[in-house]
Short mmCIF file of C-alpha atoms and ligand atoms in Angstrom, two decimals:
data_model
loop_
_atom_site.label_atom_id
_atom_site.label_comp_id
_atom_site.label_asym_id
_atom_site.label_seq_id
_atom_site.Cartn_x
_atom_site.Cartn_y
_atom_site.Cartn_z
CA UNK K 8 101.57 99.68 75.45
CA UNK K 9 103.15 97.57 78.02
CA UNK K 10 106.60 99.00 79.00
CA UNK K 11 106.66 102.46 80.54
CA UNK K 12 109.50 104.35 82.21
CA UNK K 13 108.81 107.14 84.65
CA UNK K 14 111.69 109.24 85.71
CA UNK K 15 112.48 112.68 87.37
CA UNK K 16 113.45 115.50 84.98
CA UNK K 17 115.29 117.74 87.53
CA UNK K 18 116.90 117.15 90.86
CA UNK K 19 114.51 114.80 92.43
CA UNK K 20 111.28 115.31 94.41
CA UNK K 21 109.29 116.25 91.43
CA UNK K 22 106.38 114.20 92.54
CA UNK K 23 107.33 110.77 90.97
CA UNK K 24 105.55 108.87 93.73
CA UNK K 25 102.28 110.58 93.07
CA UNK K 26 102.65 110.09 89.33
CA UNK K 27 103.26 106.48 89.79
CA UNK K 28 100.26 106.10 92.16
CA UNK K 29 98.17 107.98 89.55
CA UNK K 30 99.06 105.14 87.08
CA UNK K 31 98.74 102.35 89.57
CA UNK K 32 95.32 101.20 88.68
CA UNK K 33 96.34 100.75 85.01
CA UNK K 34 99.56 98.75 85.44
CA UNK K 35 100.35 95.33 86.66
CA UNK K 36 103.93 95.71 87.87
CA UNK K 37 105.69 98.61 89.36
CA UNK K 38 109.52 98.17 89.26
CA UNK K 39 112.11 100.30 91.25
CA UNK K 40 115.22 100.01 89.10
CA UNK K 41 117.84 102.25 90.74
CA UNK K 42 118.80 103.88 94.04
CA UNK K 43 117.78 102.81 97.47
CA UNK K 44 116.31 104.51 100.50
CA UNK K 45 117.82 107.76 99.57
CA UNK K 46 114.56 108.26 97.67
CA UNK K 47 111.57 109.76 99.43
CA UNK K 48 108.24 109.77 97.80
CA UNK K 49 105.08 111.24 99.42
CA UNK K 50 101.77 109.87 98.27
CA UNK K 51 98.57 111.28 99.54
CA UNK K 52 95.50 109.03 99.15
CA UNK K 53 92.11 110.06 100.52
CA UNK K 54 93.68 112.40 103.08
CA UNK K 55 96.30 109.82 104.21
CA UNK K 56 99.91 110.47 103.68
CA UNK K 57 102.42 107.76 102.91
CA UNK K 58 106.12 108.35 102.79
CA UNK K 59 108.02 105.72 100.74
CA UNK K 60 111.75 105.19 100.59
CA UNK K 61 112.77 101.78 99.42
CA UNK K 62 109.58 100.36 98.33
CA UNK K 63 108.20 101.09 94.90
CA UNK K 64 105.23 103.49 95.09
CA UNK K 65 103.07 100.80 93.30
CA UNK K 66 102.93 99.00 96.65
CA UNK K 67 99.96 101.28 97.51
CA UNK K 68 97.76 100.04 94.76
CA UNK K 69 95.94 96.63 95.37
CA UNK K 70 96.62 94.22 92.67
CA UNK K 71 99.86 95.77 91.56
CA UNK K 72 103.00 93.52 91.90
CA UNK K 73 105.83 95.75 93.34
CA UNK K 74 109.30 94.75 92.26
CA UNK K 75 112.71 95.80 93.64
CA UNK K 76 114.96 95.29 90.62
CA UNK K 77 118.68 94.32 90.33
CA UNK K 78 119.80 97.86 90.04
CA UNK K 79 118.57 98.76 93.57
CA UNK K 80 120.73 98.79 96.65
CA UNK K 81 118.82 97.40 99.57
CA UNK K 82 119.15 98.21 103.29
CA UNK K 83 117.38 95.21 104.78
CA UNK K 84 116.60 96.94 108.15
CA UNK K 85 114.91 99.75 106.22
CA UNK K 86 113.27 97.34 103.91
CA UNK K 87 111.40 95.42 106.89
CA UNK K 88 110.72 98.60 108.78
CA UNK K 89 108.93 100.01 105.75
CA UNK K 90 107.04 96.81 105.15
CA UNK K 91 105.98 96.55 108.83
CA UNK K 92 104.86 100.17 108.89
CA UNK K 93 102.71 99.71 105.75
CA UNK K 94 101.25 96.51 107.07
CA UNK K 95 100.31 98.23 110.31
CA UNK K 96 98.35 100.73 108.22
CA UNK K 97 96.45 97.84 106.35
CA UNK K 98 98.49 97.95 103.17
CA UNK K 99 99.01 94.54 101.67
CA UNK K 100 102.61 94.05 100.87
CA UNK K 101 102.60 90.30 100.20
CA UNK K 102 103.17 90.61 96.46
CA UNK K 103 106.53 92.32 96.74
CA UNK K 104 109.29 90.57 94.83
CA UNK K 105 113.00 91.36 95.19
CA UNK K 106 115.77 90.52 92.66
CA UNK K 107 118.29 88.06 93.87
CA UNK K 108 120.95 90.25 92.09
CA UNK K 109 120.15 93.36 93.88
CA UNK K 110 123.05 94.68 96.14
CA UNK K 111 122.75 95.09 99.88
CA UNK K 112 123.75 98.13 102.04
CA UNK K 113 125.61 96.63 104.97
CA UNK K 114 125.82 99.08 107.91
CA UNK K 115 129.47 99.80 107.16
CA UNK K 116 128.43 101.59 104.11
CA UNK K 117 126.27 103.93 106.09
CA UNK K 118 129.33 104.52 108.31
CA UNK K 119 131.62 105.21 105.27
CA UNK K 120 128.96 107.50 103.64
CA UNK K 121 129.00 109.64 106.73
CA UNK K 122 132.74 109.72 107.45
CA UNK K 123 133.55 110.45 103.73
CA UNK K 124 131.20 113.46 103.67
CA UNK K 125 132.69 114.78 106.90
CA UNK K 126 136.24 114.36 105.51
CA UNK K 127 135.25 116.22 102.30
CA UNK K 128 134.30 119.19 104.62
CA UNK K 129 133.38 122.11 102.28
CA UNK K 130 133.44 119.88 99.20
CA UNK K 131 130.85 117.50 100.50
CA UNK K 132 128.01 116.21 98.30
CA UNK K 133 125.30 116.65 100.96
CA UNK K 134 124.30 112.97 100.55
CA UNK K 135 121.43 111.42 102.39
CA UNK K 136 123.92 109.45 104.52
CA UNK K 137 122.16 106.20 103.70
CA UNK K 138 125.33 104.36 102.41
CA UNK K 139 124.16 104.62 98.73
CA UNK K 140 127.40 105.81 97.21
CA UNK K 141 129.60 103.32 99.11
CA UNK K 142 127.18 100.40 98.25
CA UNK K 143 127.37 101.15 94.46
CA UNK K 144 131.09 101.72 94.72
CA UNK K 145 131.39 98.17 96.22
CA UNK K 146 129.18 96.91 93.36
CA UNK K 147 131.53 98.46 90.79
CA UNK K 148 134.64 97.43 92.65
CA UNK K 149 133.36 93.92 92.77
CA UNK K 150 133.32 93.54 96.53
CA UNK K 151 129.49 94.13 96.97
CA UNK K 152 127.17 91.81 98.67
CA UNK K 153 123.98 90.72 96.90
CA UNK K 154 120.64 89.45 98.29
CA UNK K 155 121.48 85.93 97.01
CA UNK K 156 124.51 85.79 99.29
CA UNK K 157 122.35 85.80 102.27
CA UNK K 158 121.46 82.20 101.52
CA UNK K 159 124.97 80.76 101.69
CA UNK K 160 126.44 81.83 104.92
CA UNK K 161 129.95 80.66 104.09
CA UNK K 162 130.05 82.70 100.87
CA UNK K 163 128.51 85.56 102.74
CA UNK K 164 131.25 85.33 105.33
CA UNK K 165 134.02 85.31 102.64
CA UNK K 166 132.60 88.22 100.90
CA UNK K 167 132.22 90.25 104.09
CA UNK K 168 135.82 89.49 105.14
CA UNK K 169 137.02 90.56 101.53
CA UNK K 170 135.11 93.80 101.66
CA UNK K 171 136.26 94.59 105.20
CA UNK K 172 139.83 94.03 104.53
CA UNK K 173 140.17 97.30 102.62
CA UNK K 174 137.50 99.17 104.57
CA UNK K 175 139.05 98.55 107.95
CA UNK K 176 142.43 99.91 106.81
CA UNK K 177 140.54 102.97 105.65
CA UNK K 178 138.46 103.42 108.69
CA UNK K 179 141.31 102.78 111.13
CA UNK K 180 144.23 104.42 109.43
CA UNK K 181 142.57 107.33 107.53
CA UNK K 182 139.47 108.06 109.43
CA UNK K 183 140.65 107.09 112.96
CA UNK K 184 137.54 104.81 113.56
CA UNK K 185 137.35 101.41 115.13
CA UNK K 186 137.66 98.49 112.86
CA UNK K 187 134.33 96.61 112.02
CA UNK K 188 134.09 92.92 112.76
CA UNK K 189 133.12 90.51 110.05
CA UNK K 190 131.10 88.53 112.53
CA UNK K 191 128.89 91.36 113.41
CA UNK K 192 128.19 92.10 109.88
CA UNK K 193 127.30 88.47 109.02
CA UNK K 194 125.10 88.29 112.09
CA UNK K 195 123.32 91.56 111.08
CA UNK K 196 122.68 90.50 107.66
CA UNK K 197 121.77 86.83 108.28
CA UNK K 198 119.20 87.90 110.79
CA UNK K 199 117.10 88.94 107.72
CA UNK K 200 117.73 85.93 105.48
CA UNK K 201 114.55 83.80 106.43
CA UNK K 202 112.39 86.67 106.23
CA UNK K 203 113.41 87.83 102.72
CA UNK K 204 113.70 84.43 101.20
CA UNK K 205 110.16 84.00 100.00
CA UNK K 206 110.27 87.45 98.36
CA UNK K 207 113.28 86.73 96.35
CA UNK K 208 112.88 85.93 92.53
CA UNK K 209 114.54 86.16 89.11
CA UNK K 210 112.71 89.52 88.56
CA UNK K 211 114.12 89.87 85.09
CA UNK K 212 112.46 86.64 84.15
CA UNK K 213 109.27 87.50 85.83
CA UNK K 214 109.19 90.91 84.19
CA UNK K 215 109.98 89.60 80.65
CA UNK K 216 107.30 86.89 80.92
CA UNK K 217 104.82 89.40 82.20
CA UNK K 218 105.52 91.65 79.06
CA UNK K 219 105.28 88.45 76.81
CA UNK K 220 101.72 88.16 78.25
CA UNK K 221 100.91 91.74 77.48
CA UNK K 222 101.06 92.87 80.99
CA UNK K 223 101.73 96.54 81.61
CA UNK K 224 104.94 97.29 83.60
CA UNK K 225 105.86 100.67 84.96
CA UNK K 226 109.50 101.22 85.77
CA UNK K 227 109.83 103.88 88.33
CA UNK K 228 112.99 105.88 88.72
CA UNK K 229 114.32 107.12 91.95
CA UNK K 230 116.28 110.54 92.07
CA UNK K 231 116.28 112.26 88.71
CA UNK K 232 118.18 113.26 85.49
CA UNK K 233 120.33 115.96 87.06
CA UNK K 234 121.31 113.51 89.77
CA UNK K 235 122.26 110.77 87.28
CA UNK K 236 125.86 109.58 87.76
CA UNK K 237 126.58 109.75 84.00
CA UNK K 238 124.25 112.63 82.89
CA UNK K 239 123.82 114.86 86.02
CA UNK K 240 125.84 117.57 87.60
CA UNK K 241 128.75 115.24 88.44
CA UNK K 242 130.11 114.94 91.13
CA UNK K 243 127.06 116.36 92.86
CA UNK K 244 124.84 113.38 91.89
CA UNK K 245 123.76 110.17 93.29
CA UNK K 246 125.67 106.93 92.43
CA UNK K 247 123.23 105.29 90.02
CA UNK K 248 121.58 105.81 86.60
CA UNK K 249 118.34 107.56 87.34
CA UNK K 250 117.63 108.26 83.62
CA UNK K 251 115.53 106.08 81.44
CA UNK K 252 118.48 103.94 80.28
CA UNK K 253 118.81 102.74 83.96
CA UNK K 254 115.39 101.11 83.59
CA UNK K 255 116.73 98.40 81.24
CA UNK K 256 120.08 97.70 83.16
CA UNK K 257 118.33 98.06 86.55
CA UNK K 258 115.71 95.51 85.77
CA UNK K 259 116.92 93.11 83.01
CA UNK K 260 114.36 94.26 80.37
CA UNK K 261 115.61 95.13 76.89
CA UNK K 262 115.25 98.72 75.43
CA UNK K 263 112.94 97.49 72.74
CA UNK K 264 110.30 96.75 75.26
CA UNK K 265 110.05 100.25 76.47
CA UNK K 266 107.21 102.09 74.73
CA UNK K 267 106.82 105.28 76.63
CA UNK K 268 109.11 107.55 78.72
CA UNK K 269 107.32 109.76 81.15
CA UNK K 270 109.27 112.54 82.97
CA UNK K 271 107.87 114.16 85.96
CA UNK K 272 108.86 117.86 86.27
CA UNK K 273 107.87 120.59 88.74
CA UNK K 274 106.46 123.86 87.60
CA UNK K 275 109.47 125.44 89.29
CA UNK K 276 112.76 123.77 90.42
CA UNK K 277 114.23 122.48 93.75
CA UNK K 278 117.30 120.80 94.79
CA UNK K 279 118.60 119.12 98.03
CA UNK K 280 122.26 118.92 98.67
CA UNK K 281 125.15 120.60 97.10
CA UNK K 282 125.91 121.28 93.42
CA UNK K 283 125.01 123.89 90.78
CA UNK K 284 121.46 125.22 90.49
CA UNK K 285 121.32 128.07 88.11
CA UNK K 286 117.76 129.39 88.76
CA UNK K 287 118.21 129.09 92.63
CA UNK K 288 116.64 131.97 94.59
CA UNK K 289 118.35 133.30 97.75
CA UNK K 290 115.65 135.60 98.54
CA UNK K 291 112.14 135.92 99.99
CA UNK K 292 110.73 134.55 96.54
CA UNK K 293 112.66 131.28 97.16
CA UNK K 294 111.38 131.04 100.69
CA UNK K 295 107.96 131.68 99.55
CA UNK K 296 108.27 128.78 97.11
CA UNK K 297 109.61 126.58 99.85
CA UNK K 298 106.72 127.42 102.24
CA UNK K 299 103.85 127.23 99.82
CA UNK K 300 105.38 124.16 98.10
CA UNK K 301 106.21 122.53 101.55
CA UNK K 302 109.70 121.99 100.08
CA UNK K 303 111.31 119.92 102.90
CA UNK K 304 113.02 116.63 102.25
CA UNK K 305 110.86 113.50 102.65
CA UNK K 306 113.95 111.60 103.60
CA UNK K 307 116.16 113.88 105.60
CA UNK K 308 113.79 116.77 106.35
CA UNK K 309 116.35 119.21 104.96
CA UNK K 310 114.94 122.51 103.42
CA UNK K 311 114.95 122.03 99.63
CA UNK K 312 116.76 124.84 97.65
CA UNK K 313 114.09 126.49 95.33
CA UNK K 314 114.27 128.36 92.06
CA UNK K 315 112.45 129.06 88.88
CA UNK K 316 111.62 126.69 86.00
CA UNK K 317 114.75 125.96 84.00
CA UNK K 318 113.92 125.14 80.42
CA UNK K 319 117.47 124.17 79.34
CA UNK K 320 117.22 121.51 81.98
CA UNK K 321 113.77 120.39 80.92
CA UNK K 322 115.11 120.09 77.22
CA UNK K 323 118.04 118.31 78.50
CA UNK K 324 115.94 115.71 80.35
CA UNK K 325 113.73 115.42 77.28
CA UNK K 326 116.84 114.48 75.22
CA UNK K 327 118.67 112.25 77.62
CA UNK K 328 115.56 110.16 78.47
CA UNK K 329 113.78 110.21 75.19
CA UNK K 330 110.83 111.74 77.00
CA UNK K 331 107.42 111.09 75.33
CA UNK K 332 105.21 112.86 78.05
CA UNK K 333 105.81 115.29 80.82
CA UNK K 334 103.74 115.15 84.02
CA UNK K 335 103.97 118.83 85.21
CA UNK K 336 103.50 119.02 89.05
CA UNK K 337 102.75 121.69 91.59
CA UNK K 338 101.43 124.24 89.20
CA UNK K 339 99.07 125.30 92.19
CA UNK K 340 102.16 126.44 94.06
CA UNK K 341 102.67 129.23 91.47
CA UNK K 342 99.36 130.80 92.27
CA UNK K 343 99.53 134.42 93.50
CA UNK K 344 102.61 135.78 91.72
CA UNK K 345 102.55 138.94 89.52
CA UNK K 346 104.94 137.52 87.06
CA UNK K 347 106.66 134.26 86.75
CA UNK K 348 110.27 134.12 85.46
CA UNK K 349 111.09 131.09 83.22
CA UNK K 350 114.82 130.43 82.49
CA UNK K 351 115.13 130.13 78.69
CA UNK K 352 118.97 130.15 78.39
CA UNK K 353 122.15 130.44 80.35
CA UNK K 354 124.58 133.43 80.24
CA UNK K 355 128.10 132.15 80.91
CA UNK K 356 130.53 135.16 80.99
CA UNK K 357 128.51 136.93 78.23
CA UNK K 358 127.97 133.91 75.90
CA UNK K 359 124.47 132.68 75.58
CA UNK K 360 123.77 128.92 75.91
CA UNK K 361 120.40 127.60 74.92
CA UNK K 362 121.43 124.15 75.87
CA UNK K 363 123.30 122.95 78.98
CA UNK K 364 126.89 123.76 78.70
CA UNK K 365 129.05 120.65 78.31
CA UNK K 366 131.57 121.98 80.82
CA UNK K 367 130.62 121.64 84.47
CA UNK K 368 132.40 124.79 85.26
CA UNK K 369 130.27 126.75 82.88
CA UNK K 370 127.20 125.42 84.58
CA UNK K 371 128.67 126.62 87.94
CA UNK K 372 129.18 130.12 86.52
CA UNK K 373 126.04 130.29 84.35
CA UNK K 374 123.39 133.03 85.12
CA UNK K 375 119.78 132.47 84.08
CA UNK K 376 118.36 134.41 81.24
CA UNK K 377 114.66 134.87 82.17
CA UNK K 378 111.52 135.55 80.18
CA UNK K 379 108.58 136.71 82.29
CA UNK K 380 105.07 135.34 82.00
CA UNK K 381 102.08 136.84 83.63
CA UNK K 382 100.86 135.19 86.85
CA UNK K 383 97.31 134.46 88.17
CA UNK K 384 95.54 134.82 91.49
CA UNK K 385 92.61 132.31 91.20
CA UNK K 386 92.87 129.12 93.34
CA UNK K 387 93.49 126.28 90.66
CA UNK K 388 93.50 123.45 93.12
CA UNK K 389 89.91 122.50 92.01
CA UNK K 390 90.71 122.59 88.39
CA UNK K 391 90.06 119.25 86.67
CA UNK K 392 90.39 120.28 83.02
CA UNK K 393 92.76 122.38 81.10
CA UNK K 394 89.91 124.80 80.32
CA UNK K 395 89.19 125.28 84.06
CA UNK K 396 92.63 126.93 84.44
CA UNK K 397 92.85 130.70 84.26
CA UNK K 398 94.07 131.95 81.07
CA UNK K 399 97.61 133.06 82.32
CA UNK K 400 98.04 129.49 83.96
CA UNK K 401 97.21 127.98 80.61
CA UNK K 402 99.74 130.30 79.02
CA UNK K 403 102.32 129.33 81.46
CA UNK K 404 101.80 125.61 80.70
CA UNK K 405 101.67 126.13 76.87
CA UNK K 406 104.90 128.42 77.08
CA UNK K 407 106.91 125.94 79.03
CA UNK K 408 105.69 123.02 76.88
CA UNK K 409 107.15 124.80 73.74
CA UNK K 410 110.45 125.28 75.54
CA UNK K 411 110.77 121.80 77.05
CA UNK K 412 111.07 119.29 74.21
CA UNK K 413 107.91 117.04 74.87
CA UNK K 414 104.22 117.57 75.43
CA UNK K 415 102.72 118.15 78.85
CA UNK K 416 100.23 115.30 79.29
CA UNK K 417 99.24 115.70 82.92
CA UNK K 418 99.30 118.72 85.28
CA UNK K 419 99.23 118.44 88.97
CA UNK K 420 97.22 120.98 91.01
CA UNK K 421 97.43 119.52 94.38
CA UNK K 422 99.08 116.71 96.46
CA UNK K 423 96.06 114.41 96.49
CA UNK K 424 95.66 111.54 94.11
CA UNK K 425 92.76 113.18 92.30
CA UNK K 426 94.34 116.75 92.04
CA UNK K 427 95.27 116.37 88.41
CA UNK K 428 94.40 117.68 84.90
CA UNK K 429 94.72 114.98 82.27
CA UNK K 430 95.43 116.41 78.77
CA UNK K 431 96.62 113.20 77.08
CA UNK K 432 96.36 109.64 78.25
CA UNK K 433 99.70 108.36 79.62
CA UNK K 434 98.85 104.59 79.01
P1 GDP D 21 109.27 112.32 94.52
O1 GDP D 21 110.45 112.02 95.33
O2 GDP D 21 109.61 112.59 93.14
O3 GDP D 21 108.28 111.14 94.70
O4 GDP D 21 108.64 113.55 95.20
P2 GDP D 21 108.42 113.76 96.77
O5 GDP D 21 107.32 112.98 97.35
O6 GDP D 21 109.76 113.83 97.47
O7 GDP D 21 107.97 115.33 96.84
C1 GDP D 21 106.92 115.82 96.07
C2 GDP D 21 105.92 116.41 96.91
O8 GDP D 21 104.97 117.20 96.31
C3 GDP D 21 105.08 115.53 97.85
O9 GDP D 21 104.97 116.09 99.16
C4 GDP D 21 103.78 115.43 97.06
O10 GDP D 21 102.72 115.00 97.94
C5 GDP D 21 103.63 116.80 96.52
N1 GDP D 21 102.96 116.91 95.23
C6 GDP D 21 103.02 116.12 94.15
N2 GDP D 21 102.30 116.64 93.26
C7 GDP D 21 101.77 117.96 93.63
C8 GDP D 21 101.00 118.89 93.09
O11 GDP D 21 100.52 118.88 91.80
N3 GDP D 21 100.72 119.95 93.85
C9 GDP D 21 100.96 120.10 95.10
N4 GDP D 21 100.82 121.17 95.84
N5 GDP D 21 101.81 119.08 95.70
C10 GDP D 21 102.21 118.02 94.95
P1 IMO D 22 113.73 111.13 95.16
O1 IMO D 22 113.64 109.71 94.58
C1 IMO D 22 116.30 114.57 95.93
C2 IMO D 22 120.54 113.84 96.41
C3 IMO D 22 121.21 114.19 97.86
C4 IMO D 22 122.62 114.57 97.45
C5 IMO D 22 122.86 113.61 96.31
C6 IMO D 22 123.67 112.34 96.60
O2 IMO D 22 112.89 111.36 96.38
O3 IMO D 22 113.62 112.16 94.17
P2 IMO D 22 122.97 110.08 97.85
O4 IMO D 22 122.43 109.85 99.33
O5 IMO D 22 122.09 109.52 96.88
O6 IMO D 22 124.38 109.66 97.75
O7 IMO D 22 122.99 111.67 97.80
O8 IMO D 22 121.64 113.19 95.76
N1 IMO D 22 119.36 112.92 96.37
C7 IMO D 22 118.19 113.31 96.29
N2 IMO D 22 117.65 114.64 96.16
N3 IMO D 22 115.53 113.46 95.95
C8 IMO D 22 116.10 112.27 95.96
O9 IMO D 22 115.21 111.15 95.80
C9 IMO D 22 117.38 112.19 96.21
N4 IMO D 22 118.28 111.10 96.31
C10 IMO D 22 119.50 111.58 96.61
O10 IMO D 22 120.51 115.19 98.52
O11 IMO D 22 122.63 115.86 96.98
MG1 MG D 23 111.53 112.61 97.02
#
């Protein structure tokens, strides 16, 4: 079963990094196919914590070839900072390959991300400020810069000048900023050309040939279903396709080669940044989830908004991604509650929706319809089989599994690599 896609089912930070790491020893390639350093994956191995942003989580597993696919947007400074930081900790990053078609995030896109947000005021998205949206906008507007442009300085200069023509008007006339010089941008980007050259490859060719040989390839999504630019809570989304379809366009591998789609889902829900969140808690219960679950952003350190499990979102994710297996994370965080609310439907002005409403306004106005499940008190962090869990924890898992549209194959009971319960093999 060689082609496996792994995505987030909710609003990100479900524990995709840990799930990828868990599969690491069984896969040959881990491909990041969307997003950039807006992602933040925390992986805990043997008491050591690693925070990854731009690099695929597979980089932590010896023998795995990590791949940055064409669908990713690359901030070169961040890429090399991250590589150097891992190298200093003894992680071998020498296998990394990067698509020549991946787009760059020149510093002007970071600037534009920040000024656009400031300009939006109350209507801001709450982006990570990493230039992600402007870089994807440039790609679609056909004024983006690609990795391959680094190796032809006259082309690079022409493209930078073309991109800056519009942007400088915007920066100077609308945002009252200084114009950016093309020379500075060319210098900034060119400084990395020699260092990245040996990593650059036709990654689509490499991956297709690997699949031909029977190698196992894991496509690791950044962000998540509800942040997908097409399927998420637009406009409160990121600017890429974080759902399973993005694995094909973002890597150059056809859909027929995907055999399994794993979605990672938290036993409750969190969101960073603005946008609708039907089960959000604004009370002590939300704070308790945040504290026990350490729900602070890996990338920006912002406190994550917290709420209860949302089954309509889970079913939506199952449908949009064609999920074959869920990895349910952070069940341990739910220890110690009398009863656990699970959202089974939305109430929109008195009308009950069992599936996500098609109108974004309805999602903004929806109220959760809860069913209450009995909680448990026993520490479950040492559980390693489903039978080890207290009966009410088993009931919680079984109940949300029935509501969520795919089987729950793995259950996370702690941050460490080994803190999992395997119910069904993922590979
Ligand atoms: P990602 O962006 O989807 O990779 O997720 P993040 O790394 O941003 O956030 C998930 C956090 O939960 C990380 O700090 C993980 O170490 C942690 N984590 C993952 N699985 C579990 C679990 O089952 N239990 C607990 N307590 N923590 C977990
Ligand atoms: P991982 O991969 C959680 C959110 C931002 C903001 C919106 C748009 O760690 O799950 P962007 O900078 O992408 O233009 O911001 O998307 N966001 C994330 N939230 N986890 C992430 O990544 C995120 N990446 C972006 O908070 O609301
Ligand atoms: Mg994260």
